[in-house]
Coordinates of C-alpha atoms in Angstrom, one line a residue:
M16 CA 89.6 107.1 27.9
N17 CA 91.0 103.6 28.4
N18 CA 87.7 102.4 29.9
E19 CA 85.7 103.8 27.0
M20 CA 87.9 102.0 24.5
T21 CA 87.5 98.7 26.4
F22 CA 83.7 99.2 26.6
N23 CA 83.5 99.9 22.9
L24 CA 85.6 96.8 22.1
H25 CA 83.5 94.6 24.3
Q26 CA 80.3 96.0 22.7
M27 CA 81.7 95.5 19.2
A28 CA 82.7 91.9 20.0
G29 CA 79.3 91.3 21.5
N30 CA 77.6 92.6 18.4
R31 CA 79.9 90.5 16.1
A32 CA 79.2 87.4 18.2
Q33 CA 75.4 88.0 17.9
E34 CA 75.7 88.4 14.1
L35 CA 77.7 85.2 13.9
M36 CA 75.2 83.3 16.0
K37 CA 72.3 84.6 14.0
K38 CA 74.0 83.5 10.8
C39 CA 74.7 80.0 12.2
V40 CA 71.1 79.6 13.4
E41 CA 69.9 80.7 10.0
K42 CA 72.1 78.2 8.2
M43 CA 71.1 75.4 10.5
S44 CA 67.4 76.1 10.1
T45 CA 67.5 76.0 6.3
P46 CA 66.8 72.2 6.1
L47 CA 63.9 72.7 8.5
R48 CA 62.4 75.4 6.3
W49 CA 62.7 73.0 3.4
L50 CA 60.9 70.3 5.3
R51 CA 58.2 72.8 6.3
G52 CA 57.7 73.7 2.7
Y53 CA 57.5 70.0 1.7
Y54 CA 55.1 69.2 4.5
S55 CA 53.0 72.2 3.6
D56 CA 52.8 71.1 0.0
M57 CA 51.8 67.5 1.1
T58 CA 49.1 68.7 3.5
G59 CA 47.8 71.5 1.3
R60 CA 48.2 74.2 3.9
R61 CA 50.9 76.3 5.4
L62 CA 52.4 74.7 8.5
T63 CA 54.2 76.4 11.3
M64 CA 57.6 75.3 12.6
R65 CA 56.0 73.8 15.7
Q66 CA 53.7 71.6 13.5
T67 CA 56.7 70.6 11.4
W68 CA 58.7 69.6 14.5
S69 CA 55.7 67.6 15.6
L70 CA 55.6 65.7 12.3
I71 CA 59.3 65.0 12.5
E72 CA 59.0 63.7 16.1
A73 CA 56.1 61.4 15.1
Q74 CA 58.0 60.0 12.2
T75 CA 61.1 59.5 14.2
A76 CA 59.3 57.7 17.0
F77 CA 57.5 55.5 14.6
F78 CA 60.6 54.5 12.5
L79 CA 62.7 53.9 15.6
G80 CA 60.0 51.6 16.9
I81 CA 59.7 49.5 13.7
M82 CA 63.4 49.4 12.6
P83 CA 64.6 45.8 12.6
A84 CA 67.0 46.2 15.5
D85 CA 67.5 43.8 18.4
Y86 CA 65.8 46.0 21.0
A87 CA 64.8 44.6 24.4
L88 CA 61.0 44.2 24.9
A89 CA 61.0 47.1 27.4
V90 CA 62.7 49.4 24.8
R91 CA 60.1 48.5 22.2
V92 CA 57.2 49.2 24.7
V93 CA 58.8 52.6 25.5
L94 CA 59.1 53.4 21.7
L95 CA 55.5 52.3 21.1
G96 CA 54.4 54.6 23.9
W97 CA 56.4 57.4 22.5
S98 CA 55.0 56.8 19.0
I99 CA 51.4 56.9 20.3
V100 CA 52.0 60.1 22.3
A101 CA 53.8 61.8 19.3
I102 CA 51.1 60.9 16.8
R103 CA 48.4 62.2 19.1
K104 CA 50.3 65.4 19.7
C105 CA 50.9 65.8 16.0
A106 CA 47.2 65.3 15.3
A107 CA 46.3 67.9 17.9
F108 CA 48.8 70.4 16.4
L109 CA 47.5 69.8 12.9
S110 CA 43.9 70.1 13.9
D111 CA 44.6 73.4 15.7
S112 CA 45.1 75.3 12.4
E113 CA 41.8 74.2 10.9

């Protein structure tokens, strides 16, 4: 009897934790869904979350590379490389859906 109650309590706690985690992920993904809708409107087609992440990565890499910060030359070269790779990856992801 005691083992059954412990098992049921563990199961209920696990289910509750799963529900809480699901709600947290849902709340945290809301801004990404808004961005996906915005990018979909701008491109004129429905984008996936992977394509949206690719666009965000390309923009982040580009803006970090051009921001007026006192970066060392090596850091600027790495950021330029990241920008090129991210933009090519973004172009490949966006051309996949056509």
